[in-house]
Short mmCIF file of C-alpha atoms in Angstrom, two decimals:
data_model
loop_
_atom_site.label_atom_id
_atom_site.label_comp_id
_atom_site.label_asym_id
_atom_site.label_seq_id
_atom_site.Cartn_x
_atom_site.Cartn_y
_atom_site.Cartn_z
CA UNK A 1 0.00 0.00 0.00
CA UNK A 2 1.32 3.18 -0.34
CA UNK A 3 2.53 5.53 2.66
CA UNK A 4 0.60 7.08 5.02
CA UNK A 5 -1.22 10.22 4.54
CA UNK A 6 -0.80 12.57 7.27
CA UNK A 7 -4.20 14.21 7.11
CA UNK A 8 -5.40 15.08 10.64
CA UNK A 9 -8.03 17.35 9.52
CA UNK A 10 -9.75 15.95 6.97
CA UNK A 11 -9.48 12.46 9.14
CA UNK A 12 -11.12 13.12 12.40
CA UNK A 13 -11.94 9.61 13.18
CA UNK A 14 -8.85 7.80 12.09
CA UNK A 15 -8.04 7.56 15.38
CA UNK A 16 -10.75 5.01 16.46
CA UNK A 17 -10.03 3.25 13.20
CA UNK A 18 -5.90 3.02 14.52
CA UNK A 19 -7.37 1.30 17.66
CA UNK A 20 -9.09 -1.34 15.88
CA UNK A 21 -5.64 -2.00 13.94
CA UNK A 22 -4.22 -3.15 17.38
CA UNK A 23 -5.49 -6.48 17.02
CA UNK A 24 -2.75 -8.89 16.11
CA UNK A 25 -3.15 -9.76 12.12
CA UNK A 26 -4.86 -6.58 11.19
CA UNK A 27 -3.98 -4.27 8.38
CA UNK A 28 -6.31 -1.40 7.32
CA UNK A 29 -9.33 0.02 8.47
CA UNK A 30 -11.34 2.70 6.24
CA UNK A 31 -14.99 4.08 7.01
CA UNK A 32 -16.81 4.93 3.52
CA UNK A 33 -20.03 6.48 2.91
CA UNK A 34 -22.74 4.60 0.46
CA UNK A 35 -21.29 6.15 -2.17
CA UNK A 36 -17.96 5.33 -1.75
CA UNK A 37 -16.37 8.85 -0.46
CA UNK A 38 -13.88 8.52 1.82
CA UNK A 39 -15.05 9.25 5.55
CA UNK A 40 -11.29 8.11 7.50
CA UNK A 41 -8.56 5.97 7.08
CA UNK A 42 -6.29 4.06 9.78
CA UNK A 43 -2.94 5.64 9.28
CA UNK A 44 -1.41 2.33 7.78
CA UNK A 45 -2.99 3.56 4.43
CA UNK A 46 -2.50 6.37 2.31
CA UNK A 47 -5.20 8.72 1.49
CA UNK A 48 -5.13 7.82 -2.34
CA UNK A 49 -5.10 3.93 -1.60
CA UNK A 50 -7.75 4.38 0.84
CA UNK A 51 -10.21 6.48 -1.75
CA UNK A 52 -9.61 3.81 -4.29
CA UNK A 53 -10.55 1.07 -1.44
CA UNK A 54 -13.16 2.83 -0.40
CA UNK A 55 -14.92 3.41 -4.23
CA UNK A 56 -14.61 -0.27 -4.33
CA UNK A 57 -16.13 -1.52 -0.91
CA UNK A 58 -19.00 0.83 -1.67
CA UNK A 59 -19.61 -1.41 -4.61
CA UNK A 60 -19.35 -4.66 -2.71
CA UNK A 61 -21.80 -3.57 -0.23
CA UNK A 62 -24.23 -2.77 -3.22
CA UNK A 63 -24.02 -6.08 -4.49
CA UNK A 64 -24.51 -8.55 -0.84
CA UNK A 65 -27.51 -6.13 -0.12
CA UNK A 66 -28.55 -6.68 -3.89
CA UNK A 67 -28.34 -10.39 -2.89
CA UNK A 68 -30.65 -10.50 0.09
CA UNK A 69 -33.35 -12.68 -1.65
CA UNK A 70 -30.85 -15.11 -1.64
CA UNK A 71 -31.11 -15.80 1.76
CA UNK A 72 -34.89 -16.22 1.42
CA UNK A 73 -36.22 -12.18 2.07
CA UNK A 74 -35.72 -9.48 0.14
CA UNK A 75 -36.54 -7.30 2.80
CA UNK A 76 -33.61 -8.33 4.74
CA UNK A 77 -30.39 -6.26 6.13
CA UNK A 78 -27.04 -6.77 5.59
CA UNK A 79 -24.68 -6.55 7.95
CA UNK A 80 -21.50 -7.99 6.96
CA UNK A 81 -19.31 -9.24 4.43
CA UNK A 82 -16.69 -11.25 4.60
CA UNK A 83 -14.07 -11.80 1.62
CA UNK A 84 -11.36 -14.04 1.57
CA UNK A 85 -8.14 -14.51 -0.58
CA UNK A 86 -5.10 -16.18 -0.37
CA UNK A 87 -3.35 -13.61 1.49
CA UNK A 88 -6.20 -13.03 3.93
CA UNK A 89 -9.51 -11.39 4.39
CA UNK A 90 -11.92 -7.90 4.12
CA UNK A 91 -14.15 -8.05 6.76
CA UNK A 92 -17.32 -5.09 5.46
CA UNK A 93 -19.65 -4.08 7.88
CA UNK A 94 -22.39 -1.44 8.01
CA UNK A 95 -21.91 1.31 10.75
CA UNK A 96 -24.24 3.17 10.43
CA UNK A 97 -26.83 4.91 7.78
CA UNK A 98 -25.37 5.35 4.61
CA UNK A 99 -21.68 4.40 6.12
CA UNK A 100 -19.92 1.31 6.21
CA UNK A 101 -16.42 0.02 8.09
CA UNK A 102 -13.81 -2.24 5.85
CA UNK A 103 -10.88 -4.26 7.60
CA UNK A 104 -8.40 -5.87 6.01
CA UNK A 105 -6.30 -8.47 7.70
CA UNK A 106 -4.15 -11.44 7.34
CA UNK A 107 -5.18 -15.07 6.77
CA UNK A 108 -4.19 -15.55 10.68
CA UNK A 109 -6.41 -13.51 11.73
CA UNK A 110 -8.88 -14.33 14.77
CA UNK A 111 -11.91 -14.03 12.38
CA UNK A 112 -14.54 -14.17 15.66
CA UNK A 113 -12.31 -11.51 17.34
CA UNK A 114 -12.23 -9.50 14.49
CA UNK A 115 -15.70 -9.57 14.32
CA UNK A 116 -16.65 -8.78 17.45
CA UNK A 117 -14.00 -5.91 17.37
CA UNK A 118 -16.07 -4.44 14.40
CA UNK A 119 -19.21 -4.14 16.33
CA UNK A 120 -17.88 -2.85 19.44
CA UNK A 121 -16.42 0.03 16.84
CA UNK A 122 -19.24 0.32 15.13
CA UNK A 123 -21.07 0.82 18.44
CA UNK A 124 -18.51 3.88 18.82
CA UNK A 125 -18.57 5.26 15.25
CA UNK A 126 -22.61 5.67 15.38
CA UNK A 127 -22.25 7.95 18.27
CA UNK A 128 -19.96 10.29 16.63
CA UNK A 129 -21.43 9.96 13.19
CA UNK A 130 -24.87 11.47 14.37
CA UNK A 131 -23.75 13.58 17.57
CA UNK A 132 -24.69 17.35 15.82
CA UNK A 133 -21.38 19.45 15.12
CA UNK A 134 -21.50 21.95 18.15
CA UNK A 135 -21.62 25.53 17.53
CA UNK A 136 -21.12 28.68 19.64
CA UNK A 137 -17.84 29.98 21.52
CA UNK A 138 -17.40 26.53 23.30
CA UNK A 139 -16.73 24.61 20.43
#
């Protein structure tokens, strides 16, 4: 991947996506939007990398929710996606509406940890992704 973007305005909650990264096995974290803009990066990725990724997760999450009569409702909601290849896996996951949370990670990673990891952060992210901006001289 290429090197880290240093970014710290434009990446407010890179941060939270860094702690996730702690996990043993873990590579890159991104949050996207539903369109696939970049929302943050973990600052293992570049900016330019990450925007690429995060075009193409947005697609991916398109097509498992474009999939959910497969599972026998149409009606249903995703929640994850999990890809694998020989070098490891892309956990997807929604947090939140109209954002989603991609993690990349080697094939020794603790898949259930992972997991759980993901909703614990995704738990975090929905709190600051609708918490109003605050305004006035206190902000």
């Amino acid at each position: 991947m290429n090197e880290p973007a240093h970014d710290p305005a434009g990446n407010k909650l890179g941060w939270m996506l860094d702690e996730t990264l702690l996990m043993p096995e873990t590579r890159y974290a991104i949050l996207l939007s539903a369109d696939g803009l970049l929302m943050a990066h973990s600052e293992r990725i570049g900016r330019d990398e990450a925007e690429r990724q995060a075009a193409g997760m947005s697609g991916l999450q398109s097509l498992a929710r474009g999939t959910a009569a497969f599972c026998g409702d149409p009606g249903t909601t995703w929640r994850q996606t999990v890809t694998e290849f020989d070098d490891g896996y892309v956990f997807l996951v929604a947090a939140g509406p109209g954002a989603y949370l991609a993690v990349s990670a080697t094939q020794r990673v603790d898949m259930e940890s992972v997991s759980f990891r993901l909703q614990e952060l995704v738990q975090r992210l929905g709190k600051e992704l609708t918490t109003p901006p605050r305004h006035g001289p206190a902000a």
